[in-house]
Amino acid sequence: QQQVKQSPQSLIVQKGGISIINCAYENTAFDYFPWYQQFPGKGPALLIAIRPDVSEKKEGRFTISFNKSAKQFSLHIMDSQPGDSATYFCAASITSGGYQKVTFGTGTKLQVIP
Amino acid sequence: DAGITQSPRHKVTETGTPVTLRCHQTENHRYMYWYRQDPGHGLRLIHYSYGVKDTDKGEVSDGYSVSRSKTEDFLLTLESATSSQTSVYFCAISGGDRGRLGTRTDTQYFGPGTRLTVL
């Protein structure tokens, strides 16, 4: 049973455009929602994260929008650059002390074309 | 990141042979995890450890075992490799204090991965 659904599977955006990736979750016990960025041959790296008591978080060109009632959250990449070309994973986790039970989305492969 | 290393980085083996993957951390994080990454499935948890000699199963643990004899090392063993275990394996850590990897204690940090091919 997939608890975090991510779309689209792949995305092509022109340089300077806005990239939008959407995720939906089912378990209301999730208390932390990170986004990971993964380049080919590398491990996933934390990009930005949000907690459910906040509706939006912005860090540079990256923004998470969070809708608790709809159980949906999305990543917006403003002014997309070729260097943003990577696979993005949304995730939802339940945190207990330092332990996280993390459920990942299936990933979105983003290609930003010049 | 240099705080988490995995070895080997690539391995090709034959069906039925045992395989051990190693994860080594220098960050003194309490929790360590093994994931596998497959197209269309994202990352799925195999096993995790919450301390030395303390481990538990994840969602795809069948065919895998783990051991953690010291804080810095977490081993993943495939007792008898099968073609369905061809995958990219990632180690992750969490639950540490401020360190080189960052100040977040609520985040998992991933190693560079091991690509395993079982023929």
mmCIF file of C-alpha atoms in Angstrom:
data_model
loop_
_atom_site.group_PDB
_atom_site.id
_atom_site.type_symbol
_atom_site.label_atom_id
_atom_site.label_comp_id
_atom_site.label_asym_id
_atom_site.label_seq_id
_atom_site.Cartn_x
_atom_site.Cartn_y
_atom_site.Cartn_z
ATOM 1 C CA GLN A 1 0.000 0.000 0.000
ATOM 2 C CA GLN A 2 1.574 3.223 -1.168
ATOM 3 C CA GLN A 3 1.002 5.904 1.413
ATOM 4 C CA VAL A 4 2.645 8.763 -0.490
ATOM 5 C CA LYS A 5 1.627 9.317 -4.090
ATOM 6 C CA GLN A 6 3.846 11.534 -6.231
ATOM 7 C CA SER A 7 3.219 13.050 -9.648
ATOM 8 C CA PRO A 8 4.258 13.535 -12.339
ATOM 9 C CA GLN A 9 6.721 10.727 -12.953
ATOM 10 C CA SER A 10 8.750 12.965 -15.247
ATOM 11 C CA LEU A 11 8.768 16.653 -16.064
ATOM 12 C CA ILE A 12 10.421 18.785 -18.720
ATOM 13 C CA VAL A 13 10.628 22.507 -18.064
ATOM 14 C CA GLN A 14 12.288 25.306 -19.963
ATOM 15 C CA LYS A 15 15.017 27.321 -18.283
ATOM 16 C CA GLY A 16 13.442 30.110 -16.265
ATOM 17 C CA GLY A 17 10.122 28.320 -15.917
ATOM 18 C CA ILE A 18 8.371 26.989 -12.832
ATOM 19 C CA SER A 19 8.612 23.291 -11.971
ATOM 20 C CA ILE A 20 5.787 21.871 -9.867
ATOM 21 C CA ILE A 21 5.751 18.423 -8.281
ATOM 22 C CA ASN A 22 2.778 17.196 -6.294
ATOM 23 C CA CYS A 23 2.407 14.667 -3.496
ATOM 24 C CA ALA A 24 -0.515 13.301 -1.526
ATOM 25 C CA TYR A 25 -0.492 11.276 1.650
ATOM 26 C CA GLU A 26 -2.987 9.221 3.605
ATOM 27 C CA ASN A 27 -1.660 8.789 7.120
ATOM 28 C CA THR A 28 -2.509 11.789 9.308
ATOM 29 C CA ALA A 29 0.133 10.702 11.823
ATOM 30 C CA PHE A 30 2.908 11.980 9.550
ATOM 31 C CA ASP A 31 4.595 14.946 11.229
ATOM 32 C CA TYR A 32 7.423 15.875 8.897
ATOM 33 C CA PHE A 33 7.517 16.264 5.123
ATOM 34 C CA PRO A 34 10.963 16.490 3.501
ATOM 35 C CA TRP A 35 11.862 16.751 -0.138
ATOM 36 C CA TYR A 36 15.020 15.085 -1.394
ATOM 37 C CA GLN A 37 17.022 15.870 -4.516
ATOM 38 C CA GLN A 38 19.062 13.137 -6.165
ATOM 39 C CA PHE A 39 21.604 13.507 -8.944
ATOM 40 C CA PRO A 40 22.661 10.477 -11.018
ATOM 41 C CA GLY A 41 25.103 8.260 -9.165
ATOM 42 C CA LYS A 42 24.551 10.077 -5.859
ATOM 43 C CA GLY A 43 22.495 9.503 -2.763
ATOM 44 C CA PRO A 44 19.377 11.578 -2.046
ATOM 45 C CA ALA A 45 20.096 14.856 -0.275
ATOM 46 C CA LEU A 46 17.659 16.908 1.770
ATOM 47 C CA LEU A 47 16.436 19.905 -0.224
ATOM 48 C CA ILE A 48 13.741 21.468 1.921
ATOM 49 C CA ALA A 49 11.272 20.260 4.540
ATOM 50 C CA ILE A 50 8.087 21.377 6.257
ATOM 51 C CA ARG A 51 6.026 20.489 9.303
ATOM 52 C CA PRO A 52 2.210 20.274 9.099
ATOM 53 C CA ASP A 53 1.599 23.357 11.236
ATOM 54 C CA VAL A 54 2.969 25.564 8.441
ATOM 55 C CA SER A 55 1.263 26.146 5.076
ATOM 56 C CA GLU A 56 4.287 27.306 3.140
ATOM 57 C CA LYS A 57 8.056 27.285 3.400
ATOM 58 C CA LYS A 58 10.426 29.022 1.056
ATOM 59 C CA GLU A 59 14.172 28.609 0.712
ATOM 60 C CA GLY A 60 15.636 30.510 -2.197
ATOM 61 C CA ARG A 61 13.983 29.323 -5.405
ATOM 62 C CA PHE A 62 12.381 26.326 -3.692
ATOM 63 C CA THR A 63 8.965 26.510 -2.018
ATOM 64 C CA ILE A 64 6.849 23.859 -0.338
ATOM 65 C CA SER A 65 3.114 24.450 -0.259
ATOM 66 C CA PHE A 66 1.258 22.350 2.288
ATOM 67 C CA ASN A 67 -2.492 21.732 2.494
ATOM 68 C CA LYS A 68 -3.215 19.781 5.651
ATOM 69 C CA SER A 69 -6.959 19.404 5.095
ATOM 70 C CA ALA A 70 -6.445 18.000 1.597
ATOM 71 C CA LYS A 71 -3.440 15.937 2.720
ATOM 72 C CA GLN A 72 -1.408 17.291 -0.162
ATOM 73 C CA PHE A 73 1.893 19.089 -0.520
ATOM 74 C CA SER A 74 3.887 20.312 -3.454
ATOM 75 C CA LEU A 75 7.326 21.535 -4.423
ATOM 76 C CA HIS A 76 7.672 24.612 -6.594
ATOM 77 C CA ILE A 77 11.005 25.427 -8.223
ATOM 78 C CA MET A 78 11.016 29.006 -9.458
ATOM 79 C CA ASP A 79 13.301 30.177 -12.266
ATOM 80 C CA SER A 80 14.277 26.571 -12.994
ATOM 81 C CA GLN A 81 17.873 26.074 -14.113
ATOM 82 C CA PRO A 82 19.612 23.239 -15.997
ATOM 83 C CA GLY A 83 21.494 22.490 -12.769
ATOM 84 C CA ASP A 84 18.157 21.629 -11.154
ATOM 85 C CA SER A 85 17.864 18.620 -13.465
ATOM 86 C CA ALA A 86 17.629 15.711 -11.028
ATOM 87 C CA THR A 87 15.168 13.285 -9.507
ATOM 88 C CA TYR A 88 13.041 14.681 -6.691
ATOM 89 C CA PHE A 89 11.445 12.581 -3.987
ATOM 90 C CA CYS A 90 8.787 13.736 -1.604
ATOM 91 C CA ALA A 91 8.550 11.948 1.694
ATOM 92 C CA ALA A 92 6.444 11.833 4.801
ATOM 93 C CA SER A 93 7.690 10.667 8.148
ATOM 94 C CA ILE A 94 6.729 9.974 11.704
ATOM 95 C CA THR A 95 9.428 11.129 14.055
ATOM 96 C CA SER A 96 10.138 9.608 17.433
ATOM 97 C CA GLY A 97 13.245 10.971 19.068
ATOM 98 C CA GLY A 98 15.917 10.699 16.396
ATOM 99 C CA TYR A 99 14.207 7.808 14.637
ATOM 100 C CA GLN A 100 12.176 8.518 11.538
ATOM 101 C CA LYS A 101 9.811 6.108 9.878
ATOM 102 C CA VAL A 102 9.933 7.570 6.398
ATOM 103 C CA THR A 103 7.682 6.789 3.465
ATOM 104 C CA PHE A 104 8.966 8.003 0.116
ATOM 105 C CA GLY A 105 7.134 8.915 -3.048
ATOM 106 C CA THR A 106 8.170 7.187 -6.249
ATOM 107 C CA GLY A 107 10.171 10.149 -7.564
ATOM 108 C CA THR A 108 9.933 12.752 -10.328
ATOM 109 C CA LYS A 109 12.668 13.062 -12.907
ATOM 110 C CA LEU A 110 13.020 16.747 -13.774
ATOM 111 C CA GLN A 111 14.782 17.917 -16.895
ATOM 112 C CA VAL A 112 15.345 21.634 -17.373
ATOM 113 C CA ILE A 113 16.188 22.467 -20.963
ATOM 114 C CA PRO A 114 18.095 25.620 -21.969
ATOM 115 C CA ASP B 1 28.903 13.177 1.868
ATOM 116 C CA ALA B 2 32.198 12.149 3.429
ATOM 117 C CA GLY B 3 30.459 11.495 6.766
ATOM 118 C CA ILE B 4 28.826 8.380 5.319
ATOM 119 C CA THR B 5 30.633 5.912 3.117
ATOM 120 C CA GLN B 6 29.441 2.701 1.515
ATOM 121 C CA SER B 7 31.495 -0.180 0.199
ATOM 122 C CA PRO B 8 31.728 -1.559 -2.323
ATOM 123 C CA ARG B 9 30.243 1.072 -4.636
ATOM 124 C CA HIS B 10 29.602 -1.464 -7.375
ATOM 125 C CA LYS B 11 29.330 -5.225 -7.268
ATOM 126 C CA VAL B 12 28.383 -7.933 -9.715
ATOM 127 C CA THR B 13 27.694 -11.358 -8.304
ATOM 128 C CA GLU B 14 26.007 -14.599 -9.237
ATOM 129 C CA THR B 15 22.737 -16.032 -7.988
ATOM 130 C CA GLY B 16 23.163 -18.034 -4.806
ATOM 131 C CA THR B 17 26.307 -16.329 -3.553
ATOM 132 C CA PRO B 18 26.451 -14.410 -0.267
ATOM 133 C CA VAL B 19 26.999 -10.672 -0.428
ATOM 134 C CA THR B 20 27.783 -8.165 2.327
ATOM 135 C CA LEU B 21 27.482 -4.423 1.935
ATOM 136 C CA ARG B 22 29.043 -2.062 4.434
ATOM 137 C CA CYS B 23 27.942 1.342 5.648
ATOM 138 C CA HIS B 24 30.378 3.405 7.701
ATOM 139 C CA GLN B 25 29.617 6.725 9.412
ATOM 140 C CA THR B 26 31.842 9.167 11.225
ATOM 141 C CA GLU B 27 28.980 11.290 12.593
ATOM 142 C CA ASN B 28 28.091 9.268 15.690
ATOM 143 C CA HIS B 29 24.409 9.125 14.681
ATOM 144 C CA ARG B 30 22.387 6.639 16.671
ATOM 145 C CA TYR B 31 20.075 5.409 13.928
ATOM 146 C CA MET B 32 21.161 3.723 10.718
ATOM 147 C CA TYR B 33 19.009 2.458 7.860
ATOM 148 C CA TRP B 34 19.320 0.342 4.730
ATOM 149 C CA TYR B 35 17.113 1.150 1.752
ATOM 150 C CA ARG B 36 16.859 -0.221 -1.729
ATOM 151 C CA GLN B 37 15.959 1.967 -4.684
ATOM 152 C CA ASP B 38 14.182 0.569 -7.711
ATOM 153 C CA PRO B 39 12.489 2.377 -10.620
ATOM 154 C CA GLY B 40 8.846 3.046 -9.878
ATOM 155 C CA HIS B 41 9.212 2.212 -6.189
ATOM 156 C CA GLY B 42 11.232 5.049 -4.756
ATOM 157 C CA LEU B 43 13.172 4.087 -1.647
ATOM 158 C CA ARG B 44 12.017 1.181 0.457
ATOM 159 C CA LEU B 45 13.287 0.371 3.930
ATOM 160 C CA ILE B 46 14.981 -3.003 4.348
ATOM 161 C CA HIS B 47 16.234 -2.897 7.950
ATOM 162 C CA TYR B 48 17.203 -0.278 10.464
ATOM 163 C CA SER B 49 19.247 -0.077 13.649
ATOM 164 C CA TYR B 50 18.525 1.979 16.752
ATOM 165 C CA GLY B 51 21.781 1.181 18.517
ATOM 166 C CA VAL B 52 24.645 -1.263 18.717
ATOM 167 C CA LYS B 53 23.252 -4.774 18.288
ATOM 168 C CA ASP B 54 19.708 -3.360 18.109
ATOM 169 C CA THR B 55 18.033 -3.852 14.743
ATOM 170 C CA ASP B 56 14.553 -4.258 13.323
ATOM 171 C CA LYS B 57 12.887 -5.125 10.032
ATOM 172 C CA GLY B 58 11.576 -2.722 7.437
ATOM 173 C CA GLU B 59 8.972 -3.286 4.751
ATOM 174 C CA VAL B 60 11.144 -5.389 2.388
ATOM 175 C CA SER B 61 13.339 -7.403 4.760
ATOM 176 C CA ASP B 62 12.876 -10.901 3.296
ATOM 177 C CA GLY B 63 16.213 -12.305 2.082
ATOM 178 C CA TYR B 64 18.273 -9.741 3.995
ATOM 179 C CA SER B 65 19.970 -9.671 7.383
ATOM 180 C CA VAL B 66 21.878 -6.926 9.155
ATOM 181 C CA SER B 67 24.373 -6.502 11.940
ATOM 182 C CA ARG B 68 25.711 -3.575 13.908
ATOM 183 C CA SER B 69 28.604 -4.406 16.208
ATOM 184 C CA LYS B 70 29.715 -0.787 16.692
ATOM 185 C CA THR B 71 28.129 2.622 16.301
ATOM 186 C CA GLU B 72 29.883 3.505 13.076
ATOM 187 C CA ASP B 73 29.266 0.342 11.037
ATOM 188 C CA PHE B 74 26.052 -1.199 9.727
ATOM 189 C CA LEU B 75 26.314 -4.295 7.529
ATOM 190 C CA LEU B 76 23.694 -5.606 5.123
ATOM 191 C CA THR B 77 23.983 -9.262 4.113
ATOM 192 C CA LEU B 78 22.261 -11.125 1.341
ATOM 193 C CA GLU B 79 22.700 -14.733 2.432
ATOM 194 C CA SER B 80 21.957 -16.145 -1.017
ATOM 195 C CA ALA B 81 21.597 -13.445 -3.642
ATOM 196 C CA THR B 82 18.745 -13.601 -6.158
ATOM 197 C CA SER B 83 18.164 -11.637 -9.358
ATOM 198 C CA SER B 84 15.278 -9.792 -7.662
ATOM 199 C CA GLN B 85 17.841 -8.250 -5.320
ATOM 200 C CA THR B 86 19.520 -6.421 -8.178
ATOM 201 C CA SER B 87 19.130 -2.830 -7.053
ATOM 202 C CA VAL B 88 20.853 0.260 -5.752
ATOM 203 C CA TYR B 89 21.295 0.120 -1.990
ATOM 204 C CA PHE B 90 21.502 3.210 0.173
ATOM 205 C CA CYS B 91 22.516 3.584 3.758
ATOM 206 C CA ALA B 92 21.129 6.478 5.793
ATOM 207 C CA ILE B 93 21.701 7.843 9.275
ATOM 208 C CA SER B 94 19.751 10.040 11.658
ATOM 209 C CA GLY B 95 19.460 11.081 15.234
ATOM 210 C CA GLY B 96 22.819 12.720 15.764
ATOM 211 C CA ASP B 97 23.837 15.925 17.424
ATOM 212 C CA ARG B 98 25.232 18.878 15.513
ATOM 213 C CA GLY B 99 27.873 17.611 13.140
ATOM 214 C CA ARG B 100 29.475 18.135 9.790
ATOM 215 C CA LEU B 101 26.390 16.899 7.984
ATOM 216 C CA GLY B 102 24.248 19.657 9.438
ATOM 217 C CA THR B 103 22.335 20.630 12.477
ATOM 218 C CA ARG B 104 19.060 18.885 11.774
ATOM 219 C CA THR B 105 18.227 16.019 14.070
ATOM 220 C CA ASP B 106 14.958 15.264 12.272
ATOM 221 C CA THR B 107 16.447 14.335 8.913
ATOM 222 C CA GLN B 108 17.967 11.272 7.350
ATOM 223 C CA TYR B 109 21.297 11.700 5.605
ATOM 224 C CA PHE B 110 22.166 9.283 2.818
ATOM 225 C CA GLY B 111 25.349 7.631 1.674
ATOM 226 C CA PRO B 112 26.465 7.484 -1.986
ATOM 227 C CA GLY B 113 24.907 4.080 -2.669
ATOM 228 C CA THR B 114 26.019 0.636 -3.831
ATOM 229 C CA ARG B 115 24.903 -0.683 -7.197
ATOM 230 C CA LEU B 116 24.449 -4.445 -6.941
ATOM 231 C CA THR B 117 23.850 -6.675 -9.935
ATOM 232 C CA VAL B 118 22.920 -10.322 -9.400
ATOM 233 C CA LEU B 119 23.321 -12.427 -12.537
#
